[in-house]
PDB file of C-alpha atoms in Angstrom:
ATOM      1  CA  MET A   1       7.733 -13.028   1.583  1.00 42.00           C
ATOM      2  CA  GLN A   2       5.074 -12.366  -0.961  1.00 48.00           C
ATOM      3  CA  GLY A   3       2.233 -10.414   0.645  1.00 51.00           C
ATOM      4  CA  PHE A   4       1.822  -9.180   4.141  1.00 52.00           C
ATOM      5  CA  ASP A   5      -1.550 -10.677   4.954  1.00 60.00           C
ATOM      6  CA  ASP A   6      -0.863 -12.151   8.383  1.00 75.00           C
ATOM      7  CA  ILE A   7       0.634 -10.861  11.586  1.00 79.00           C
ATOM      8  CA  ALA A   8       3.629 -13.209  11.442  1.00 83.00           C
ATOM      9  CA  GLN A   9       4.776 -11.719   8.159  1.00 86.00           C
ATOM     10  CA  TRP A  10       4.338  -8.194   9.497  1.00 85.00           C
ATOM     11  CA  ARG A  11       6.318  -9.113  12.612  1.00 88.00           C
ATOM     12  CA  ALA A  12       9.166 -10.541  10.511  1.00 91.00           C
ATOM     13  CA  ARG A  13       9.184  -7.391   8.390  1.00 89.00           C
ATOM     14  CA  ILE A  14       9.232  -5.162  11.484  1.00 91.00           C
ATOM     15  CA  LEU A  15      12.088  -7.158  13.031  1.00 94.00           C
ATOM     16  CA  SER A  16      14.204  -6.875   9.890  1.00 92.00           C
ATOM     17  CA  ARG A  17      13.719  -3.142   9.658  1.00 92.00           C
ATOM     18  CA  LEU A  18      14.098  -2.662  13.395  1.00 92.00           C
ATOM     19  CA  LEU A  19      17.458  -4.451  13.490  1.00 95.00           C
ATOM     20  CA  ALA A  20      18.820  -2.248  10.729  1.00 94.00           C
ATOM     21  CA  ILE A  21      17.499   0.950  12.319  1.00 94.00           C
ATOM     22  CA  VAL A  22      18.758   0.044  15.805  1.00 93.00           C
ATOM     23  CA  LEU A  23      22.162  -0.809  14.344  1.00 94.00           C
ATOM     24  CA  VAL A  24      22.448   2.639  12.776  1.00 94.00           C
ATOM     25  CA  LEU A  25      21.007   4.534  15.733  1.00 93.00           C
ATOM     26  CA  GLY A  26      23.001   2.433  18.216  1.00 91.00           C
ATOM     27  CA  THR A  27      26.200   3.250  16.403  1.00 93.00           C
ATOM     28  CA  VAL A  28      25.362   6.926  16.352  1.00 93.00           C
ATOM     29  CA  ALA A  29      24.641   6.843  20.109  1.00 90.00           C
ATOM     30  CA  ALA A  30      27.591   4.587  20.944  1.00 90.00           C
ATOM     31  CA  ILE A  31      30.309   6.751  19.412  1.00 91.00           C
ATOM     32  CA  PRO A  32      29.921   9.770  21.761  1.00 90.00           C
ATOM     33  CA  SER A  33      29.070   7.419  24.641  1.00 87.00           C
ATOM     34  CA  VAL A  34      32.303   5.457  24.231  1.00 88.00           C
ATOM     35  CA  ILE A  35      34.363   8.655  24.021  1.00 91.00           C
ATOM     36  CA  VAL A  36      32.804  10.005  27.250  1.00 90.00           C
ATOM     37  CA  VAL A  37      32.967   6.790  29.252  1.00 88.00           C
ATOM     38  CA  LEU A  38      36.559   6.125  28.237  1.00 91.00           C
ATOM     39  CA  ARG A  39      37.511   9.637  29.386  1.00 92.00           C
ATOM     40  CA  HIS A  40      35.966   8.757  32.754  1.00 89.00           C
ATOM     41  CA  GLY A  41      37.655   5.360  32.906  1.00 88.00           C
ATOM     42  CA  VAL A  42      34.435   3.363  32.638  1.00 85.00           C
ATOM     43  CA  TRP A  43      35.789   0.969  30.031  1.00 90.00           C
ATOM     44  CA  THR A  44      33.153  -1.700  30.813  1.00 91.00           C
ATOM     45  CA  VAL A  45      30.442   0.479  29.267  1.00 89.00           C
ATOM     46  CA  ALA A  46      32.584   0.956  26.156  1.00 91.00           C
ATOM     47  CA  VAL A  47      33.119  -2.803  25.913  1.00 93.00           C
ATOM     48  CA  MET A  48      29.391  -3.378  26.381  1.00 93.00           C
ATOM     49  CA  ASP A  49      28.563  -0.892  23.615  1.00 93.00           C
ATOM     50  CA  GLY A  50      30.982  -2.643  21.276  1.00 93.00           C
ATOM     51  CA  ALA A  51      29.684  -6.096  22.196  1.00 95.00           C
ATOM     52  CA  ALA A  52      26.062  -5.015  21.751  1.00 95.00           C
ATOM     53  CA  LEU A  53      26.764  -3.502  18.331  1.00 95.00           C
ATOM     54  CA  ALA A  54      28.729  -6.531  17.190  1.00 96.00           C
ATOM     55  CA  TRP A  55      25.996  -8.915  18.421  1.00 96.00           C
ATOM     56  CA  LEU A  56      23.382  -6.731  16.732  1.00 95.00           C
ATOM     57  CA  PHE A  57      25.290  -6.711  13.457  1.00 96.00           C
ATOM     58  CA  VAL A  58      25.590 -10.514  13.468  1.00 96.00           C
ATOM     59  CA  LEU A  59      21.909 -10.833  14.254  1.00 95.00           C
ATOM     60  CA  TRP A  60      20.991  -8.444  11.444  1.00 95.00           C
ATOM     61  CA  ARG A  61      23.101 -10.383   8.950  1.00 95.00           C
ATOM     62  CA  LEU A  62      21.948 -13.885   9.980  1.00 94.00           C
ATOM     63  CA  GLU A  63      18.473 -13.724   8.495  1.00 91.00           C
ATOM     64  CA  ARG A  64      18.450 -17.527   8.173  1.00 94.00           C
ATOM     65  CA  LEU A  65      18.158 -17.909  11.956  1.00 95.00           C
ATOM     66  CA  PRO A  66      14.636 -18.795  13.096  1.00 96.00           C
ATOM     67  CA  TYR A  67      12.526 -15.721  13.783  1.00 95.00           C
ATOM     68  CA  THR A  68      12.036 -16.435  17.497  1.00 96.00           C
ATOM     69  CA  VAL A  69      15.757 -16.957  18.013  1.00 96.00           C
ATOM     70  CA  ARG A  70      16.483 -13.579  16.409  1.00 97.00           C
ATOM     71  CA  VAL A  71      13.854 -11.813  18.543  1.00 97.00           C
ATOM     72  CA  LEU A  72      15.082 -13.429  21.781  1.00 97.00           C
ATOM     73  CA  ASN A  73      18.652 -12.476  20.944  1.00 97.00           C
ATOM     74  CA  PHE A  74      17.532  -8.922  20.223  1.00 97.00           C
ATOM     75  CA  LEU A  75      15.795  -8.734  23.562  1.00 97.00           C
ATOM     76  CA  ALA A  76      18.883 -10.234  25.240  1.00 97.00           C
ATOM     77  CA  ILE A  77      21.030  -7.461  23.763  1.00 96.00           C
ATOM     78  CA  ILE A  78      18.700  -4.874  25.301  1.00 95.00           C
ATOM     79  CA  TYR A  79      18.769  -6.605  28.666  1.00 95.00           C
ATOM     80  CA  MET A  80      22.583  -6.772  28.540  1.00 94.00           C
ATOM     81  CA  VAL A  81      22.794  -3.044  27.872  1.00 92.00           C
ATOM     82  CA  ALA A  82      20.271  -2.318  30.653  1.00 91.00           C
ATOM     83  CA  ILE A  83      22.081  -4.412  33.245  1.00 91.00           C
ATOM     84  CA  CYS A  84      25.499  -3.003  32.356  1.00 89.00           C
ATOM     85  CA  LEU A  85      24.172   0.565  32.544  1.00 87.00           C
ATOM     86  CA  MET A  86      22.408  -0.190  35.788  1.00 86.00           C
ATOM     87  CA  LEU A  87      25.622  -1.446  37.371  1.00 85.00           C
ATOM     88  CA  LYS A  88      27.871   1.289  35.989  1.00 83.00           C
ATOM     89  CA  VAL A  89      25.760   4.373  35.337  1.00 79.00           C
ATOM     90  CA  GLY A  90      22.543   4.126  37.386  1.00 75.00           C
ATOM     91  CA  PRO A  91      18.890   4.997  36.754  1.00 72.00           C
ATOM     92  CA  VAL A  92      19.300   5.466  32.980  1.00 72.00           C
ATOM     93  CA  SER A  93      18.882   1.712  32.742  1.00 78.00           C
ATOM     94  CA  GLN A  94      15.156   1.999  33.444  1.00 81.00           C
ATOM     95  CA  ASN A  95      14.681   3.292  29.895  1.00 84.00           C
ATOM     96  CA  TYR A  96      16.228   0.164  28.504  1.00 89.00           C
ATOM     97  CA  LEU A  97      14.247  -2.137  30.777  1.00 90.00           C
ATOM     98  CA  MET A  98      10.975  -0.778  29.360  1.00 90.00           C
ATOM     99  CA  ALA A  99      11.858  -1.709  25.787  1.00 92.00           C
ATOM    100  CA  PRO A 100      11.868  -5.571  25.966  1.00 95.00           C
ATOM    101  CA  PRO A 101       8.245  -5.954  27.123  1.00 93.00           C
ATOM    102  CA  VAL A 102       6.919  -3.563  24.502  1.00 92.00           C
ATOM    103  CA  LEU A 103       9.052  -5.093  21.741  1.00 94.00           C
ATOM    104  CA  ALA A 104       8.070  -8.604  22.837  1.00 95.00           C
ATOM    105  CA  ALA A 105       4.365  -7.582  22.606  1.00 91.00           C
ATOM    106  CA  ILE A 106       4.911  -6.376  19.083  1.00 90.00           C
ATOM    107  CA  LEU A 107       7.232  -9.141  17.890  1.00 93.00           C
ATOM    108  CA  LEU A 108       6.098 -12.204  19.883  1.00 93.00           C
ATOM    109  CA  GLY A 109       2.714 -11.587  21.521  1.00 90.00           C
ATOM    110  CA  THR A 110       1.150 -10.749  24.879  1.00 89.00           C
ATOM    111  CA  ALA A 111       2.281 -13.783  26.928  1.00 92.00           C
ATOM    112  CA  PRO A 112       6.000 -13.399  26.097  1.00 95.00           C
ATOM    113  CA  ALA A 113       5.639  -9.670  26.633  1.00 92.00           C
ATOM    114  CA  LEU A 114       4.308 -10.196  30.152  1.00 92.00           C
ATOM    115  CA  ALA A 115       7.198 -12.566  30.857  1.00 95.00           C
ATOM    116  CA  ALA A 116       9.599  -9.877  29.656  1.00 95.00           C
ATOM    117  CA  LEU A 117       7.834  -7.316  31.851  1.00 92.00           C
ATOM    118  CA  ALA A 118       8.278  -9.578  34.869  1.00 92.00           C
ATOM    119  CA  ALA A 119      11.966 -10.075  33.985  1.00 93.00           C
ATOM    120  CA  SER A 120      12.446  -6.313  33.694  1.00 91.00           C
ATOM    121  CA  ALA A 121      10.798  -5.765  37.078  1.00 87.00           C
ATOM    122  CA  VAL A 122      12.990  -8.402  38.729  1.00 87.00           C
ATOM    123  CA  ILE A 123      16.135  -6.936  37.212  1.00 87.00           C
ATOM    124  CA  LEU A 124      15.035  -3.519  38.435  1.00 83.00           C
ATOM    125  CA  VAL A 125      14.421  -4.766  42.006  1.00 81.00           C
ATOM    126  CA  LEU A 126      17.758  -6.616  42.096  1.00 81.00           C
ATOM    127  CA  GLY A 127      19.674  -3.672  40.690  1.00 77.00           C
ATOM    128  CA  ILE A 128      17.996  -0.768  42.472  1.00 71.00           C
ATOM    129  CA  GLY A 129      20.607  -0.778  45.232  1.00 63.00           C
ATOM    130  CA  HIS A 130      23.232   0.281  42.710  1.00 60.00           C
ATOM    131  CA  PHE A 131      21.500   3.643  42.235  1.00 59.00           C
ATOM    132  CA  GLN A 132      19.708   3.995  45.568  1.00 56.00           C
ATOM    133  CA  SER A 133      21.349   7.371  46.205  1.00 54.00           C
ATOM    134  CA  ALA A 134      19.998   8.763  42.924  1.00 52.00           C
ATOM    135  CA  LEU A 135      16.382   8.108  43.981  1.00 54.00           C
ATOM    136  CA  VAL A 136      14.235  10.541  45.873  1.00 54.00           C
ATOM    137  CA  ASP A 137      14.218   9.649  49.577  1.00 55.00           C
ATOM    138  CA  MET A 138      11.362   7.203  49.873  1.00 54.00           C
ATOM    139  CA  GLY A 139      12.423   5.892  53.271  1.00 58.00           C
ATOM    140  CA  HIS A 140      15.419   4.159  54.628  1.00 63.00           C
ATOM    141  CA  ASP A 141      14.535   0.619  53.676  1.00 68.00           C
ATOM    142  CA  PRO A 142      16.189  -0.155  50.316  1.00 67.00           C
ATOM    143  CA  LEU A 143      13.960  -3.161  49.707  1.00 70.00           C
ATOM    144  CA  VAL A 144      10.788  -1.126  50.128  1.00 73.00           C
ATOM    145  CA  THR A 145      12.195   1.586  47.842  1.00 71.00           C
ATOM    146  CA  ALA A 146      13.152  -1.008  45.225  1.00 71.00           C
ATOM    147  CA  LEU A 147       9.711  -2.620  45.391  1.00 75.00           C
ATOM    148  CA  LEU A 148       7.922   0.754  45.062  1.00 75.00           C
ATOM    149  CA  VAL A 149      10.037   1.787  42.065  1.00 73.00           C
ATOM    150  CA  ALA A 150       9.533  -1.627  40.487  1.00 75.00           C
ATOM    151  CA  LEU A 151       5.772  -1.528  41.115  1.00 80.00           C
ATOM    152  CA  ASN A 152       5.457   1.873  39.422  1.00 80.00           C
ATOM    153  CA  PHE A 153       7.703   0.756  36.580  1.00 79.00           C
ATOM    154  CA  THR A 154       5.631  -2.417  36.151  1.00 82.00           C
ATOM    155  CA  CYS A 155       2.363  -0.507  36.061  1.00 81.00           C
ATOM    156  CA  VAL A 156       3.595   1.768  33.275  1.00 82.00           C
ATOM    157  CA  GLY A 157       5.135  -1.195  31.506  1.00 79.00           C
ATOM    158  CA  ALA A 158       1.917  -3.214  31.741  1.00 82.00           C
ATOM    159  CA  LEU A 159      -0.044  -0.293  30.302  1.00 81.00           C
ATOM    160  CA  LEU A 160       2.222  -0.112  27.275  1.00 83.00           C
ATOM    161  CA  THR A 161       2.630  -3.879  26.872  1.00 83.00           C
ATOM    162  CA  LEU A 162      -1.044  -4.737  27.149  1.00 79.00           C
ATOM    163  CA  THR A 163      -2.010  -1.900  24.838  1.00 84.00           C
ATOM    164  CA  CYS A 164       0.395  -3.161  22.181  1.00 79.00           C
ATOM    165  CA  GLY A 165      -0.682  -6.762  22.657  1.00 78.00           C
ATOM    166  CA  THR A 166      -4.376  -5.951  22.491  1.00 79.00           C
ATOM    167  CA  MET A 167      -3.940  -3.797  19.391  1.00 81.00           C
ATOM    168  CA  LEU A 168      -2.005  -6.520  17.605  1.00 74.00           C
ATOM    169  CA  LYS A 169      -4.589  -9.184  18.463  1.00 77.00           C
ATOM    170  CA  GLY A 170      -7.254  -6.953  16.949  1.00 77.00           C
ATOM    171  CA  LEU A 171      -5.183  -6.273  13.867  1.00 73.00           C
ATOM    172  CA  SER A 172      -4.480  -9.985  13.492  1.00 73.00           C
ATOM    173  CA  ARG A 173      -8.197 -10.766  13.658  1.00 76.00           C
ATOM    174  CA  SER A 174      -8.849  -8.030  11.066  1.00 76.00           C
ATOM    175  CA  LEU A 175      -6.242  -9.505   8.764  1.00 69.00           C
ATOM    176  CA  ASP A 176      -7.786 -12.985   9.183  1.00 71.00           C
ATOM    177  CA  GLU A 177     -11.220 -11.640   8.158  1.00 70.00           C
TER     178      GLU A 177
END
């Protein structure tokens, strides 16, 4: 990559740096997490952490893979972590479900970001029953509670996703000029 005069080159640069940073930060976060979850007998979270880090390492090293394949795999890692945490730990997974739409906006564009936002909302609705007791009493109908939580989540996610997408479209136009 010579110069960084178009958005595609900037996105590729961001992905490369992001993978390295997430690998380091993920390792730092995974070590105490694995120790704690193994003490509590939640070995599936420890396995998930190890699998996510291994997958991330391979993705980081395989720079020859097409850019879109690398991004989609990166997003899949985040979804895997979110779903595992949703099933084993609870509401903490919401943090992870917000990342794919924002990262997709930055790395792929607005349309893929909105698809990722929809996927995150669906995962949240389907998984909300696993942490129903951790939610504030919003009624006795779990489906209504799940839909309300997902609606609020989706509104915040759309705000972040559309802001990133709009900003990048403007920057791209500026670079083209």
